[in-house]
């Protein structure tokens, strides 16, 4: 089973062009502070908000493209955390049931 540090190292290698060391530290800190389960729930919540905003924009005209971009940015951040958490395999050390 991989540790958070090993997952972080793997993530750094795979996504080096997309995430700075400082950003990676923030992602790690959030996982450690709030726990993996909370961050997984946050990812699902952010995806739901993005979907709702996209639907409001395209089907109802009640959101702006700025709103859509903002929600997608939230999804990107939480997706980066998800990649750290799962990185190809579930890590029981990080995900509490």
XYZ file of N, CA and C in Angstrom:
291
model
N 0.832 -1.174 0.000
C 0.000 0.000 0.000
C 0.886 1.250 0.000
N 0.572 2.201 -0.849
C 1.385 3.404 -0.963
C 1.031 4.416 0.129
N 2.029 5.121 0.582
C 1.814 6.202 1.546
C 1.455 7.471 0.787
N 1.007 8.489 1.514
C 0.697 9.766 0.891
C 1.942 10.337 0.210
N 3.088 10.156 0.836
C 4.328 10.662 0.267
C 4.649 9.965 -1.062
N 4.424 8.650 -1.130
C 4.665 7.919 -2.377
C 3.668 8.342 -3.457
N 2.414 8.506 -3.053
C 1.406 8.958 -4.013
C 1.755 10.341 -4.536
N 2.220 11.191 -3.646
C 2.613 12.540 -4.036
C 3.767 12.494 -5.032
N 4.743 11.650 -4.770
C 5.885 11.516 -5.683
C 5.414 11.031 -7.053
N 4.526 10.046 -7.074
C 3.984 9.548 -8.340
C 3.233 10.652 -9.072
N 2.420 11.390 -8.311
C 1.626 12.469 -8.882
C 2.538 13.543 -9.473
N 3.574 13.886 -8.723
C 4.518 14.911 -9.189
C 5.101 14.526 -10.544
N 5.493 13.280 -10.679
C 6.084 12.814 -11.931
C 5.077 12.863 -13.071
N 3.866 12.393 -12.806
C 2.863 12.289 -13.857
C 2.321 13.647 -14.277
N 2.149 14.554 -13.310
C 1.488 15.830 -13.594
C 2.409 17.029 -13.407
N 3.707 16.798 -13.488
C 4.711 17.839 -13.287
C 4.400 19.123 -14.062
N 4.002 19.024 -15.327
C 3.777 20.275 -16.069
C 2.564 21.063 -15.583
N 1.686 20.433 -14.820
C 0.419 21.076 -14.461
C 0.356 21.607 -13.033
N 1.196 21.118 -12.162
C 1.096 21.479 -10.754
C 2.463 21.878 -10.224
N 2.523 23.073 -9.633
C 3.782 23.507 -9.034
C 3.956 22.825 -7.680
N 5.174 22.859 -7.168
C 5.440 22.270 -5.860
C 4.599 22.902 -4.775
N 4.399 24.207 -4.864
C 3.591 24.919 -3.868
C 2.138 24.462 -3.920
N 1.597 24.313 -5.124
C 0.217 23.837 -5.274
C 0.076 22.426 -4.718
N 1.059 21.594 -4.992
C 1.040 20.218 -4.518
C 1.026 20.171 -2.994
N 1.806 21.035 -2.364
C 1.815 21.095 -0.901
C 0.449 21.480 -0.351
N -0.224 22.404 -1.019
C -1.569 22.800 -0.593
C -2.556 21.640 -0.716
N -2.448 20.888 -1.810
C -3.323 19.735 -2.004
C -3.090 18.704 -0.905
N -1.827 18.412 -0.638
C -1.483 17.455 0.418
C -1.995 17.916 1.772
N -1.798 19.197 2.058
C -2.210 19.748 3.349
C -3.723 19.593 3.555
N -4.485 19.854 2.504
C -5.940 19.715 2.608
C -6.330 18.267 2.885
N -5.668 17.329 2.218
C -5.976 15.913 2.440
C -5.636 15.522 3.874
N -4.479 15.954 4.342
C -4.069 15.621 5.708
C -4.966 16.286 6.746
N -5.331 17.555 6.511
C -6.124 18.297 7.489
C -7.565 17.803 7.574
N -8.197 17.610 6.430
C -9.620 17.271 6.422
C -9.888 15.782 6.247
N -8.893 15.049 5.765
C -9.060 13.620 5.530
C -9.481 13.337 4.102
N -9.093 12.178 3.626
C -9.378 11.800 2.243
C -10.878 11.675 1.985
N -11.599 11.103 2.927
C -13.038 10.920 2.717
C -13.736 12.267 2.540
N -13.380 13.242 3.345
C -13.981 14.576 3.227
C -13.640 15.202 1.878
N -12.411 14.991 1.402
C -12.014 15.572 0.129
C -12.675 14.853 -1.042
N -12.925 13.562 -0.897
C -13.674 12.830 -1.929
C -15.102 13.360 -1.999
N -15.705 13.567 -0.846
C -17.058 14.142 -0.815
C -17.074 15.537 -1.425
N -16.032 16.333 -1.144
C -15.938 17.679 -1.701
C -15.837 17.615 -3.223
N -15.086 16.648 -3.742
C -14.972 16.472 -5.187
C -16.343 16.195 -5.804
N -17.086 15.292 -5.207
C -18.419 14.958 -5.717
C -19.316 16.199 -5.677
N -19.257 16.937 -4.579
C -20.059 18.156 -4.428
C -19.683 19.189 -5.499
N -18.385 19.376 -5.724
C -17.943 20.346 -6.736
C -18.373 19.922 -8.132
N -18.332 18.625 -8.418
C -18.804 18.136 -9.719
C -20.290 18.428 -9.890
N -21.056 18.185 -8.844
C -22.501 18.437 -8.898
C -22.784 19.924 -9.129
N -22.045 20.786 -8.438
C -22.229 22.223 -8.617
C -21.871 22.645 -10.035
N -20.793 22.067 -10.585
C -20.397 22.397 -11.953
C -21.470 21.957 -12.946
N -21.988 20.758 -12.747
C -23.040 20.262 -13.639
C -24.268 21.164 -13.569
N -24.674 21.525 -12.368
C -25.846 22.392 -12.208
C -25.622 23.750 -12.877
N -24.446 24.312 -12.714
C -24.144 25.611 -13.308
C -24.117 25.535 -14.829
N -23.543 24.462 -15.355
C -23.513 24.282 -16.808
C -24.933 24.158 -17.354
N -25.760 23.400 -16.675
C -27.155 23.245 -17.108
C -27.891 24.582 -17.036
N -27.641 25.346 -15.984
C -28.289 26.660 -15.862
C -27.860 27.585 -16.996
N -26.604 27.502 -17.382
C -26.113 28.363 -18.454
C -26.679 27.950 -19.812
N -26.535 26.675 -20.141
C -26.889 26.231 -21.480
C -28.381 26.021 -21.698
N -29.093 25.647 -20.675
C -30.506 25.353 -20.889
C -31.446 26.446 -20.383
N -31.006 27.202 -19.411
C -31.910 28.175 -18.805
C -31.409 29.612 -18.888
N -30.150 29.796 -19.274
C -29.599 31.136 -19.395
C -29.480 31.879 -18.076
N -29.421 31.136 -16.954
C -29.379 31.786 -15.637
C -27.979 31.890 -15.053
N -26.973 31.411 -15.751
C -25.589 31.517 -15.293
C -24.759 32.119 -16.417
N -23.591 32.630 -16.040
C -22.687 33.194 -17.041
C -21.541 32.213 -17.293
N -20.782 32.474 -18.333
C -19.603 31.658 -18.591
C -18.587 31.821 -17.467
N -18.559 32.976 -16.832
C -17.683 33.172 -15.671
C -18.070 32.227 -14.538
N -19.379 32.044 -14.331
C -19.854 31.111 -13.302
C -19.412 29.686 -13.645
N -19.553 29.319 -14.905
C -19.150 27.981 -15.349
C -17.647 27.797 -15.139
N -16.863 28.783 -15.542
C -15.410 28.696 -15.390
C -15.014 28.568 -13.925
N -15.688 29.302 -13.065
C -15.395 29.243 -11.629
C -15.665 27.850 -11.069
N -16.787 27.272 -11.437
C -17.125 25.929 -10.955
C -16.159 24.889 -11.516
N -15.762 25.039 -12.768
C -14.815 24.100 -13.356
C -13.451 24.211 -12.680
N -13.068 25.403 -12.265
C -11.806 25.573 -11.537
C -11.854 24.815 -10.211
N -13.006 24.863 -9.530
C -13.168 24.116 -8.276
C -13.046 22.613 -8.527
N -13.628 22.159 -9.637
C -13.536 20.737 -9.989
C -12.079 20.362 -10.257
N -11.351 21.228 -10.949
C -9.941 20.935 -11.246
C -9.118 20.758 -9.977
N -9.341 21.626 -8.998
C -8.588 21.537 -7.741
C -8.912 20.237 -7.016
N -10.198 19.927 -6.902
C -10.567 18.715 -6.178
C -10.217 17.461 -6.973
N -10.205 17.562 -8.298
C -9.761 16.434 -9.117
C -8.284 16.143 -8.872
N -7.493 17.173 -8.741
C -6.070 16.980 -8.442
C -5.910 16.251 -7.105
N -6.753 16.597 -6.136
C -6.712 15.882 -4.847
C -7.126 14.431 -5.022
N -8.146 14.192 -5.831
C -8.585 12.811 -6.078
C -7.467 11.993 -6.698
N -6.733 12.588 -7.614
C -5.629 11.874 -8.260
C -4.561 11.514 -7.234
N -4.336 12.395 -6.296
C -3.392 12.085 -5.225
C -3.912 10.942 -4.360
N -5.185 10.976 -4.056
C -5.770 9.990 -3.154
C -5.797 8.599 -3.786
N -6.267 8.514 -5.015
C -6.437 7.184 -5.600
C -5.260 6.736 -6.448
N -4.694 7.605 -7.220
C -3.517 7.344 -8.055
C -3.380 5.888 -8.485
N -4.452 5.373 -9.044
C -4.389 4.027 -9.593
C -4.821 2.926 -8.637
N -4.867 3.208 -7.342
C -5.311 2.195 -6.387
C -5.865 2.878 -5.140
N -6.808 2.238 -4.504
C -7.365 2.782 -3.267
C -6.312 2.657 -2.184
N -6.157 3.686 -1.389
C -5.165 3.670 -0.318
C -5.902 3.705 1.007
N -5.953 2.577 1.677
C -6.688 2.474 2.925
C -6.113 3.360 4.029
N -4.822 3.714 3.916
C -4.235 4.608 4.908
C -4.830 6.006 4.814
N -5.326 6.366 3.638
C -5.851 7.711 3.443
C -7.363 7.772 3.523
N -8.027 6.702 3.108
C -9.486 6.726 3.041
C -10.061 5.954 4.209
N -10.683 6.696 5.105
C -11.320 6.041 6.237
C -12.760 5.711 5.862
N -13.277 4.613 6.319
C -14.631 4.181 5.966
C -15.661 4.785 6.888
